[in-house]
PDB file of C-alpha atoms in Angstrom:
ATOM      1  CA  MET A  25      64.037  38.026 102.239  1.00  0.00           C
ATOM      2  CA  THR A  26      64.591  38.454  98.538  1.00  0.00           C
ATOM      3  CA  PHE A  27      64.153  37.093  95.034  1.00  0.00           C
ATOM      4  CA  SER A  28      66.683  37.556  92.258  1.00  0.00           C
ATOM      5  CA  ILE A  29      67.876  36.447  88.851  1.00  0.00           C
ATOM      6  CA  VAL A  30      71.540  36.342  87.835  1.00  0.00           C
ATOM      7  CA  ALA A  31      72.097  35.860  84.113  1.00  0.00           C
ATOM      8  CA  ARG A  32      74.298  36.154  81.038  1.00  0.00           C
ATOM      9  CA  SER A  33      73.155  37.572  77.695  1.00  0.00           C
ATOM     10  CA  ALA A  34      72.613  35.117  74.849  1.00  0.00           C
ATOM     11  CA  ASP A  35      75.742  36.373  73.070  1.00  0.00           C
ATOM     12  CA  GLY A  36      77.786  36.046  76.271  1.00  0.00           C
ATOM     13  CA  VAL A  37      78.804  39.713  76.252  1.00  0.00           C
ATOM     14  CA  ALA A  38      76.736  41.045  79.166  1.00  0.00           C
ATOM     15  CA  HIS A  39      76.197  39.799  82.716  1.00  0.00           C
ATOM     16  CA  GLY A  40      73.743  41.114  85.253  1.00  0.00           C
ATOM     17  CA  VAL A  41      71.476  40.799  88.257  1.00  0.00           C
ATOM     18  CA  ALA A  42      67.922  41.894  89.013  1.00  0.00           C
ATOM     19  CA  VAL A  43      66.607  41.747  92.564  1.00  0.00           C
ATOM     20  CA  ALA A  44      63.530  42.708  94.580  1.00  0.00           C
ATOM     21  CA  SER A  45      62.870  42.510  98.303  1.00  0.00           C
ATOM     22  CA  LYS A  46      61.001  43.732 101.360  1.00  0.00           C
ATOM     23  CA  PHE A  47      64.341  45.157 102.467  1.00  0.00           C
ATOM     24  CA  LEU A  48      65.697  48.688 102.257  1.00  0.00           C
ATOM     25  CA  ALA A  49      68.006  49.233  99.249  1.00  0.00           C
ATOM     26  CA  ALA A  50      68.502  45.583  98.291  1.00  0.00           C
ATOM     27  CA  GLY A  51      70.451  46.826  95.264  1.00  0.00           C
ATOM     28  CA  ALA A  52      73.182  48.065  97.595  1.00  0.00           C
ATOM     29  CA  VAL A  53      73.676  44.598  99.060  1.00  0.00           C
ATOM     30  CA  VAL A  54      72.748  41.781  96.701  1.00  0.00           C
ATOM     31  CA  PRO A  55      74.325  42.202  93.227  1.00  0.00           C
ATOM     32  CA  ALA A  56      77.881  42.031  91.965  1.00  0.00           C
ATOM     33  CA  ALA A  57      79.134  41.674  88.403  1.00  0.00           C
ATOM     34  CA  GLU A  58      82.281  42.154  86.351  1.00  0.00           C
ATOM     35  CA  ALA A  59      82.396  42.517  82.580  1.00  0.00           C
ATOM     36  CA  GLY A  60      83.666  39.428  80.795  1.00  0.00           C
ATOM     37  CA  VAL A  61      83.757  37.535  84.096  1.00  0.00           C
ATOM     38  CA  GLY A  62      80.293  36.891  85.508  1.00  0.00           C
ATOM     39  CA  ALA A  63      77.758  37.955  88.116  1.00  0.00           C
ATOM     40  CA  LEU A  64      76.377  36.863  91.465  1.00  0.00           C
ATOM     41  CA  ALA A  65      73.666  37.612  94.004  1.00  0.00           C
ATOM     42  CA  THR A  66      74.143  37.163  97.754  1.00  0.00           C
ATOM     43  CA  GLN A  67      70.987  37.241  99.890  1.00  0.00           C
ATOM     44  CA  SER A  68      69.237  35.878 102.989  1.00  0.00           C
ATOM     45  CA  TYR A  69      71.538  37.284 105.690  1.00  0.00           C
ATOM     46  CA  ALA A  70      73.775  38.243 102.781  1.00  0.00           C
ATOM     47  CA  ASN A  71      77.495  37.666 103.089  1.00  0.00           C
ATOM     48  CA  LEU A  72      78.937  40.710 101.315  1.00  0.00           C
ATOM     49  CA  ALA A  73      82.361  39.071 101.211  1.00  0.00           C
ATOM     50  CA  TYR A  74      80.915  36.678  98.633  1.00  0.00           C
ATOM     51  CA  ARG A  75      80.906  39.534  96.115  1.00  0.00           C
ATOM     52  CA  PRO A  76      84.652  40.211  95.748  1.00  0.00           C
ATOM     53  CA  GLN A  77      85.593  36.622  96.547  1.00  0.00           C
ATOM     54  CA  GLY A  78      83.154  35.176  94.025  1.00  0.00           C
ATOM     55  CA  LEU A  79      84.227  37.533  91.247  1.00  0.00           C
ATOM     56  CA  ALA A  80      87.873  36.729  91.981  1.00  0.00           C
ATOM     57  CA  MET A  81      87.127  33.030  91.540  1.00  0.00           C
ATOM     58  CA  LEU A  82      85.167  33.610  88.345  1.00  0.00           C
ATOM     59  CA  ARG A  83      88.067  35.699  87.020  1.00  0.00           C
ATOM     60  CA  THR A  84      90.272  32.596  87.121  1.00  0.00           C
ATOM     61  CA  GLY A  85      87.770  30.612  85.047  1.00  0.00           C
ATOM     62  CA  THR A  86      86.254  28.709  87.969  1.00  0.00           C
ATOM     63  CA  LEU A  87      82.849  27.266  87.042  1.00  0.00           C
ATOM     64  CA  ALA A  88      79.770  28.762  88.688  1.00  0.00           C
ATOM     65  CA  ALA A  89      78.998  25.565  90.606  1.00  0.00           C
ATOM     66  CA  ASP A  90      82.530  25.461  91.977  1.00  0.00           C
ATOM     67  CA  VAL A  91      82.327  29.123  92.986  1.00  0.00           C
ATOM     68  CA  VAL A  92      79.164  28.359  94.968  1.00  0.00           C
ATOM     69  CA  ALA A  93      80.777  25.299  96.543  1.00  0.00           C
ATOM     70  CA  GLY A  94      83.939  27.179  97.477  1.00  0.00           C
ATOM     71  CA  LEU A  95      82.207  30.229  98.954  1.00  0.00           C
ATOM     72  CA  THR A  96      79.716  28.278 101.031  1.00  0.00           C
ATOM     73  CA  ALA A  97      82.196  25.654 102.254  1.00  0.00           C
ATOM     74  CA  ALA A  98      84.352  28.390 103.774  1.00  0.00           C
ATOM     75  CA  ASP A  99      81.401  30.171 105.419  1.00  0.00           C
ATOM     76  CA  PRO A 100      80.323  29.032 108.904  1.00  0.00           C
ATOM     77  CA  GLY A 101      77.058  30.934 108.413  1.00  0.00           C
ATOM     78  CA  ARG A 102      76.171  29.143 105.172  1.00  0.00           C
ATOM     79  CA  ALA A 103      72.977  27.607 106.595  1.00  0.00           C
ATOM     80  CA  GLN A 104      71.320  31.023 106.450  1.00  0.00           C
ATOM     81  CA  ARG A 105      72.787  32.092 103.089  1.00  0.00           C
ATOM     82  CA  GLN A 106      71.395  32.107  99.590  1.00  0.00           C
ATOM     83  CA  LEU A 107      73.573  32.594  96.539  1.00  0.00           C
ATOM     84  CA  GLY A 108      73.276  32.634  92.757  1.00  0.00           C
ATOM     85  CA  VAL A 109      76.242  32.678  90.361  1.00  0.00           C
ATOM     86  CA  VAL A 110      76.719  32.856  86.581  1.00  0.00           C
ATOM     87  CA  GLY A 111      80.087  32.736  84.848  1.00  0.00           C
ATOM     88  CA  ALA A 112      81.350  33.561  81.363  1.00  0.00           C
ATOM     89  CA  ALA A 113      80.031  30.230  80.053  1.00  0.00           C
ATOM     90  CA  GLY A 114      77.976  27.244  81.127  1.00  0.00           C
ATOM     91  CA  ASP A 115      75.108  26.750  83.555  1.00  0.00           C
ATOM     92  CA  GLY A 116      74.380  29.020  86.454  1.00  0.00           C
ATOM     93  CA  ALA A 117      74.496  27.705  90.021  1.00  0.00           C
ATOM     94  CA  THR A 118      72.398  28.413  93.094  1.00  0.00           C
ATOM     95  CA  PHE A 119      72.582  27.589  96.803  1.00  0.00           C
ATOM     96  CA  THR A 120      69.938  27.763  99.533  1.00  0.00           C
ATOM     97  CA  GLY A 121      71.041  27.046 103.088  1.00  0.00           C
ATOM     98  CA  THR A 122      68.974  24.797 105.307  1.00  0.00           C
ATOM     99  CA  GLY A 123      68.346  27.669 107.708  1.00  0.00           C
ATOM    100  CA  CYS A 124      66.757  30.047 105.171  1.00  0.00           C
ATOM    101  CA  HIS A 125      63.199  31.144 105.931  1.00  0.00           C
ATOM    102  CA  ALA A 126      60.526  29.309 103.933  1.00  0.00           C
ATOM    103  CA  TRP A 127      59.659  29.280 101.169  1.00  0.00           C
ATOM    104  CA  ALA A 128      63.216  29.255  99.872  1.00  0.00           C
ATOM    105  CA  GLY A 129      64.844  27.679  96.837  1.00  0.00           C
ATOM    106  CA  GLY A 130      66.150  28.216  93.345  1.00  0.00           C
ATOM    107  CA  VAL A 131      66.432  26.966  89.764  1.00  0.00           C
ATOM    108  CA  THR A 132      69.246  27.118  87.226  1.00  0.00           C
ATOM    109  CA  GLY A 133      69.960  26.586  83.557  1.00  0.00           C
ATOM    110  CA  ASP A 134      72.321  27.634  80.792  1.00  0.00           C
ATOM    111  CA  GLY A 135      73.413  31.148  81.684  1.00  0.00           C
ATOM    112  CA  TYR A 136      71.025  31.837  84.560  1.00  0.00           C
ATOM    113  CA  ALA A 137      70.335  31.241  88.249  1.00  0.00           C
ATOM    114  CA  ILE A 138      67.093  32.232  89.968  1.00  0.00           C
ATOM    115  CA  GLN A 139      66.601  32.128  93.744  1.00  0.00           C
ATOM    116  CA  GLY A 140      64.437  33.501  96.521  1.00  0.00           C
ATOM    117  CA  ASN A 141      63.583  33.216 100.188  1.00  0.00           C
ATOM    118  CA  ILE A 142      60.597  34.203 102.359  1.00  0.00           C
ATOM    119  CA  LEU A 143      58.549  33.836  99.175  1.00  0.00           C
ATOM    120  CA  THR A 144      54.852  33.089  98.849  1.00  0.00           C
ATOM    121  CA  GLY A 145      55.909  29.744  97.341  1.00  0.00           C
ATOM    122  CA  PRO A 146      57.851  27.958  94.596  1.00  0.00           C
ATOM    123  CA  GLU A 147      55.578  29.547  91.998  1.00  0.00           C
ATOM    124  CA  VAL A 148      57.666  32.720  92.278  1.00  0.00           C
ATOM    125  CA  VAL A 149      60.897  31.233  90.951  1.00  0.00           C
ATOM    126  CA  ALA A 150      58.928  29.086  88.496  1.00  0.00           C
ATOM    127  CA  ALA A 151      57.277  32.197  87.023  1.00  0.00           C
ATOM    128  CA  MET A 152      60.636  33.951  86.817  1.00  0.00           C
ATOM    129  CA  GLU A 153      62.220  31.033  84.992  1.00  0.00           C
ATOM    130  CA  GLN A 154      59.315  30.778  82.556  1.00  0.00           C
ATOM    131  CA  ALA A 155      59.481  34.519  81.813  1.00  0.00           C
ATOM    132  CA  TRP A 156      63.249  34.388  81.324  1.00  0.00           C
ATOM    133  CA  LEU A 157      63.088  31.463  78.933  1.00  0.00           C
ATOM    134  CA  ALA A 158      60.188  33.031  76.996  1.00  0.00           C
ATOM    135  CA  SER A 159      61.920  36.403  76.577  1.00  0.00           C
ATOM    136  CA  ASP A 160      63.634  37.379  73.328  1.00  0.00           C
ATOM    137  CA  PRO A 161      67.304  36.312  73.543  1.00  0.00           C
ATOM    138  CA  ALA A 162      68.210  39.282  71.337  1.00  0.00           C
ATOM    139  CA  ALA A 163      66.603  41.808  73.704  1.00  0.00           C
ATOM    140  CA  PRO A 164      68.834  43.880  76.012  1.00  0.00           C
ATOM    141  CA  LEU A 165      69.814  41.891  79.095  1.00  0.00           C
ATOM    142  CA  ALA A 166      68.431  44.507  81.504  1.00  0.00           C
ATOM    143  CA  ALA A 167      65.001  44.250  79.880  1.00  0.00           C
ATOM    144  CA  ARG A 168      65.039  40.440  80.065  1.00  0.00           C
ATOM    145  CA  LEU A 169      66.100  40.501  83.718  1.00  0.00           C
ATOM    146  CA  LEU A 170      63.348  42.956  84.579  1.00  0.00           C
ATOM    147  CA  THR A 171      60.755  40.871  82.737  1.00  0.00           C
ATOM    148  CA  ALA A 172      61.694  37.885  84.893  1.00  0.00           C
ATOM    149  CA  LEU A 173      61.720  39.960  88.073  1.00  0.00           C
ATOM    150  CA  ARG A 174      58.263  41.378  87.396  1.00  0.00           C
ATOM    151  CA  ALA A 175      56.942  37.887  86.694  1.00  0.00           C
ATOM    152  CA  GLY A 176      58.150  36.812  90.130  1.00  0.00           C
ATOM    153  CA  ASP A 177      56.587  39.873  91.702  1.00  0.00           C
ATOM    154  CA  ALA A 178      53.263  39.172  89.972  1.00  0.00           C
ATOM    155  CA  ALA A 179      53.389  35.546  91.154  1.00  0.00           C
ATOM    156  CA  GLY A 180      53.569  36.621  94.796  1.00  0.00           C
ATOM    157  CA  GLY A 181      57.173  37.658  95.394  1.00  0.00           C
ATOM    158  CA  ASP A 182      58.368  38.319  98.925  1.00  0.00           C
ATOM    159  CA  ARG A 183      55.541  37.215 101.229  1.00  0.00           C
ATOM    160  CA  ARG A 184      56.224  40.146 103.588  1.00  0.00           C
ATOM    161  CA  GLY A 185      55.511  42.739 100.889  1.00  0.00           C
ATOM    162  CA  ARG A 186      57.450  45.113  98.650  1.00  0.00           C
ATOM    163  CA  GLN A 187      60.109  47.746  99.309  1.00  0.00           C
ATOM    164  CA  SER A 188      63.082  47.809  96.921  1.00  0.00           C
ATOM    165  CA  ALA A 189      64.310  46.566  93.551  1.00  0.00           C
ATOM    166  CA  ALA A 190      67.391  46.964  91.372  1.00  0.00           C
ATOM    167  CA  VAL A 191      68.975  45.943  88.092  1.00  0.00           C
ATOM    168  CA  TYR A 192      72.726  45.917  87.454  1.00  0.00           C
ATOM    169  CA  VAL A 193      74.268  44.969  84.084  1.00  0.00           C
ATOM    170  CA  VAL A 194      77.863  45.094  82.853  1.00  0.00           C
ATOM    171  CA  ALA A 195      79.391  44.646  79.399  1.00  0.00           C
ATOM    172  CA  PRO A 196      82.895  45.526  78.143  1.00  0.00           C
ATOM    173  CA  GLY A 197      83.082  49.181  77.121  1.00  0.00           C
ATOM    174  CA  GLN A 198      79.308  49.601  76.876  1.00  0.00           C
ATOM    175  CA  GLY A 199      78.852  52.063  79.723  1.00  0.00           C
ATOM    176  CA  TYR A 200      78.326  55.808  79.356  1.00  0.00           C
ATOM    177  CA  GLY A 201      80.541  57.293  76.664  1.00  0.00           C
ATOM    178  CA  GLY A 202      82.319  53.974  76.197  1.00  0.00           C
ATOM    179  CA  THR A 203      84.465  54.746  79.236  1.00  0.00           C
ATOM    180  CA  SER A 204      82.878  52.237  81.624  1.00  0.00           C
ATOM    181  CA  ASP A 205      81.718  48.627  81.689  1.00  0.00           C
ATOM    182  CA  VAL A 206      78.593  49.460  83.723  1.00  0.00           C
ATOM    183  CA  LEU A 207      75.749  49.411  81.207  1.00  0.00           C
ATOM    184  CA  VAL A 208      72.812  49.711  83.632  1.00  0.00           C
ATOM    185  CA  ASP A 209      72.853  50.496  87.341  1.00  0.00           C
ATOM    186  CA  LEU A 210      69.365  51.401  88.572  1.00  0.00           C
ATOM    187  CA  ARG A 211      67.965  51.150  92.085  1.00  0.00           C
ATOM    188  CA  VAL A 212      64.625  51.779  93.746  1.00  0.00           C
ATOM    189  CA  ASP A 213      65.512  51.799  97.429  1.00  0.00           C
ATOM    190  CA  ASP A 214      62.149  52.396  99.151  1.00  0.00           C
ATOM    191  CA  HIS A 215      58.894  52.382  97.183  1.00  0.00           C
ATOM    192  CA  PRO A 216      55.421  50.809  97.508  1.00  0.00           C
ATOM    193  CA  ASP A 217      55.712  49.252  94.012  1.00  0.00           C
ATOM    194  CA  PRO A 218      59.453  49.003  93.356  1.00  0.00           C
ATOM    195  CA  CYS A 219      59.362  46.687  90.319  1.00  0.00           C
ATOM    196  CA  ALA A 220      56.991  48.987  88.439  1.00  0.00           C
ATOM    197  CA  GLU A 221      59.108  51.995  89.368  1.00  0.00           C
ATOM    198  CA  LEU A 222      62.243  50.168  88.242  1.00  0.00           C
ATOM    199  CA  ALA A 223      60.571  49.510  84.877  1.00  0.00           C
ATOM    200  CA  ARG A 224      59.830  53.231  84.542  1.00  0.00           C
ATOM    201  CA  LEU A 225      63.451  54.097  85.307  1.00  0.00           C
ATOM    202  CA  LEU A 226      64.717  51.553  82.783  1.00  0.00           C
ATOM    203  CA  ASP A 227      62.510  53.117  80.094  1.00  0.00           C
ATOM    204  CA  VAL A 228      64.032  56.529  80.858  1.00  0.00           C
ATOM    205  CA  HIS A 229      67.524  55.040  80.900  1.00  0.00           C
ATOM    206  CA  THR A 230      66.935  53.400  77.512  1.00  0.00           C
ATOM    207  CA  LEU A 231      65.760  56.676  75.991  1.00  0.00           C
ATOM    208  CA  LEU A 232      68.667  58.695  77.324  1.00  0.00           C
ATOM    209  CA  PHE A 233      71.546  56.236  77.109  1.00  0.00           C
ATOM    210  CA  GLY A 234      70.523  53.571  74.621  1.00  0.00           C
ATOM    211  CA  ARG A 235      72.523  53.347  71.406  1.00  0.00           C
ATOM    212  CA  PRO A 236      70.608  54.254  68.214  1.00  0.00           C
ATOM    213  CA  ASP A 237      69.616  51.441  65.878  1.00  0.00           C
ATOM    214  CA  PRO A 238      71.549  52.055  62.617  1.00  0.00           C
ATOM    215  CA  ASP A 239      68.667  50.589  60.598  1.00  0.00           C
ATOM    216  CA  THR A 240      66.228  53.237  61.841  1.00  0.00           C
ATOM    217  CA  LEU A 241      68.392  56.362  61.515  1.00  0.00           C
ATOM    218  CA  LEU A 242      66.886  59.151  59.410  1.00  0.00           C
ATOM    219  CA  PRO A 243      69.066  61.232  57.010  1.00  0.00           C
ATOM    220  CA  LEU A 244      69.206  64.760  58.364  1.00  0.00           C
ATOM    221  CA  ASP A 245      68.451  66.581  55.117  1.00  0.00           C
ATOM    222  CA  GLY A 246      65.595  68.049  53.074  1.00  0.00           C
ATOM    223  CA  ALA A 247      62.274  68.678  54.793  1.00  0.00           C
ATOM    224  CA  LEU A 248      63.397  66.868  57.958  1.00  0.00           C
ATOM    225  CA  ALA A 249      66.431  69.133  58.289  1.00  0.00           C
ATOM    226  CA  ASP A 250      64.195  72.192  57.857  1.00  0.00           C
ATOM    227  CA  GLU A 251      61.804  70.958  60.559  1.00  0.00           C
ATOM    228  CA  VAL A 252      64.630  70.147  62.976  1.00  0.00           C
ATOM    229  CA  ARG A 253      66.283  73.522  62.400  1.00  0.00           C
ATOM    230  CA  GLU A 254      62.972  75.275  63.146  1.00  0.00           C
ATOM    231  CA  LEU A 255      62.347  73.226  66.291  1.00  0.00           C
ATOM    232  CA  LEU A 256      65.876  73.854  67.551  1.00  0.00           C
ATOM    233  CA  ALA A 257      65.628  77.584  66.854  1.00  0.00           C
ATOM    234  CA  ALA A 258      62.470  77.725  68.952  1.00  0.00           C
ATOM    235  CA  ARG A 259      64.571  76.344  71.801  1.00  0.00           C
ATOM    236  CA  GLY A 260      67.377  78.838  71.285  1.00  0.00           C
ATOM    237  CA  HIS A 261      69.782  76.613  69.328  1.00  0.00           C
ATOM    238  CA  THR A 262      70.566  78.557  66.167  1.00  0.00           C
ATOM    239  CA  ASP A 263      74.058  77.409  65.152  1.00  0.00           C
ATOM    240  CA  SER A 264      74.302  77.440  61.348  1.00  0.00           C
ATOM    241  CA  ASP A 265      75.803  73.953  61.501  1.00  0.00           C
ATOM    242  CA  LEU A 266      72.728  71.775  62.063  1.00  0.00           C
ATOM    243  CA  ASP A 267      74.714  68.913  63.616  1.00  0.00           C
ATOM    244  CA  ALA A 268      76.269  71.365  66.078  1.00  0.00           C
ATOM    245  CA  ALA A 269      72.906  72.902  66.941  1.00  0.00           C
ATOM    246  CA  LEU A 270      71.381  69.468  67.461  1.00  0.00           C
ATOM    247  CA  ALA A 271      74.310  68.317  69.584  1.00  0.00           C
ATOM    248  CA  GLY A 272      74.010  71.424  71.743  1.00  0.00           C
ATOM    249  CA  TRP A 273      70.350  70.763  72.415  1.00  0.00           C
ATOM    250  CA  ALA A 274      70.926  67.028  72.925  1.00  0.00           C
ATOM    251  CA  GLY A 275      73.611  67.697  75.526  1.00  0.00           C
ATOM    252  CA  ILE A 276      71.175  69.757  77.577  1.00  0.00           C
ATOM    253  CA  GLU A 277      68.511  67.062  77.236  1.00  0.00           C
ATOM    254  CA  ASN A 278      70.991  64.270  78.149  1.00  0.00           C
ATOM    255  CA  LEU A 279      70.518  62.625  74.744  1.00  0.00           C
ATOM    256  CA  GLU A 280      74.129  62.889  73.605  1.00  0.00           C
ATOM    257  CA  GLU A 281      74.567  59.111  73.456  1.00  0.00           C
ATOM    258  CA  ARG A 282      72.018  59.012  70.620  1.00  0.00           C
ATOM    259  CA  MET A 283      73.748  61.550  68.364  1.00  0.00           C
ATOM    260  CA  VAL A 284      74.987  60.408  64.922  1.00  0.00           C
ATOM    261  CA  PRO A 285      76.370  63.155  62.626  1.00  0.00           C
ATOM    262  CA  GLY A 286      74.246  63.687  59.543  1.00  0.00           C
ATOM    263  CA  HIS A 287      71.455  61.487  60.892  1.00  0.00           C
ATOM    264  CA  LEU A 288      68.680  61.537  63.466  1.00  0.00           C
ATOM    265  CA  ASP A 289      67.434  58.811  65.781  1.00  0.00           C
ATOM    266  CA  PRO A 290      63.603  58.600  65.556  1.00  0.00           C
ATOM    267  CA  LEU A 291      63.430  58.545  69.369  1.00  0.00           C
ATOM    268  CA  VAL A 292      65.335  61.823  69.468  1.00  0.00           C
ATOM    269  CA  LEU A 293      63.024  63.309  66.837  1.00  0.00           C
ATOM    270  CA  ALA A 294      59.970  62.306  68.871  1.00  0.00           C
ATOM    271  CA  HIS A 295      61.488  63.922  71.952  1.00  0.00           C
ATOM    272  CA  LEU A 296      62.323  67.101  70.017  1.00  0.00           C
ATOM    273  CA  ARG A 297      58.818  67.320  68.603  1.00  0.00           C
ATOM    274  CA  ALA A 298      57.303  66.823  72.058  1.00  0.00           C
TER     275      ALA A 298
END
């Protein structure tokens, strides 16, 4: 009833899952991930116990293929299950039970597992794999996962239609304010075009919570400082300390993650000018 990709970033730091389905709130059921450990997707009459059990196995260094083998061997309902697992290193692993609704199957490779059931055909997972392999390894993992998910959606996706989509990514200390490992956790629970809506949400998330690129930061001095001070004053932020005034405005706009004292992120400047 679902198609998903479970993957690890090229540098091995991040792990995540992207999923879409003609099923209400698939993001509440399918994905699980733990920073520095791995990620998994449970679908097709999902066994939610796979999530804590699978992560516990990955935590001990168990290979993805052995996690899949262990979880399914102990499950009397395995014929109707589908599962994808990626660990901290090595190939991903996937499982499709013999009782899953056609078309059902999956593909794997170094650091990824792609699987789906009740699909229009094998072209869905093939398109996802091609998009994943063609994506920039240096790009954020959430963006790469979504690129693969949208490729599967464009190739036909769930043959019953569309309803929900989600992306979940973890990385050590890279969550909001550096106090969490959850880097991205976005869900579209009920929407006529959930993958497109998920892409819109990820763009907003990137603007608000993405870290500024040090190579693009602008020195907050001279004519730029004068312009910023004027723009902030028009919005009621008149602190004589320009960094303080900017931080006050940014906090209201939810852009605090992009603040760098003495400098300005071009994305923040564009938002301020708008």
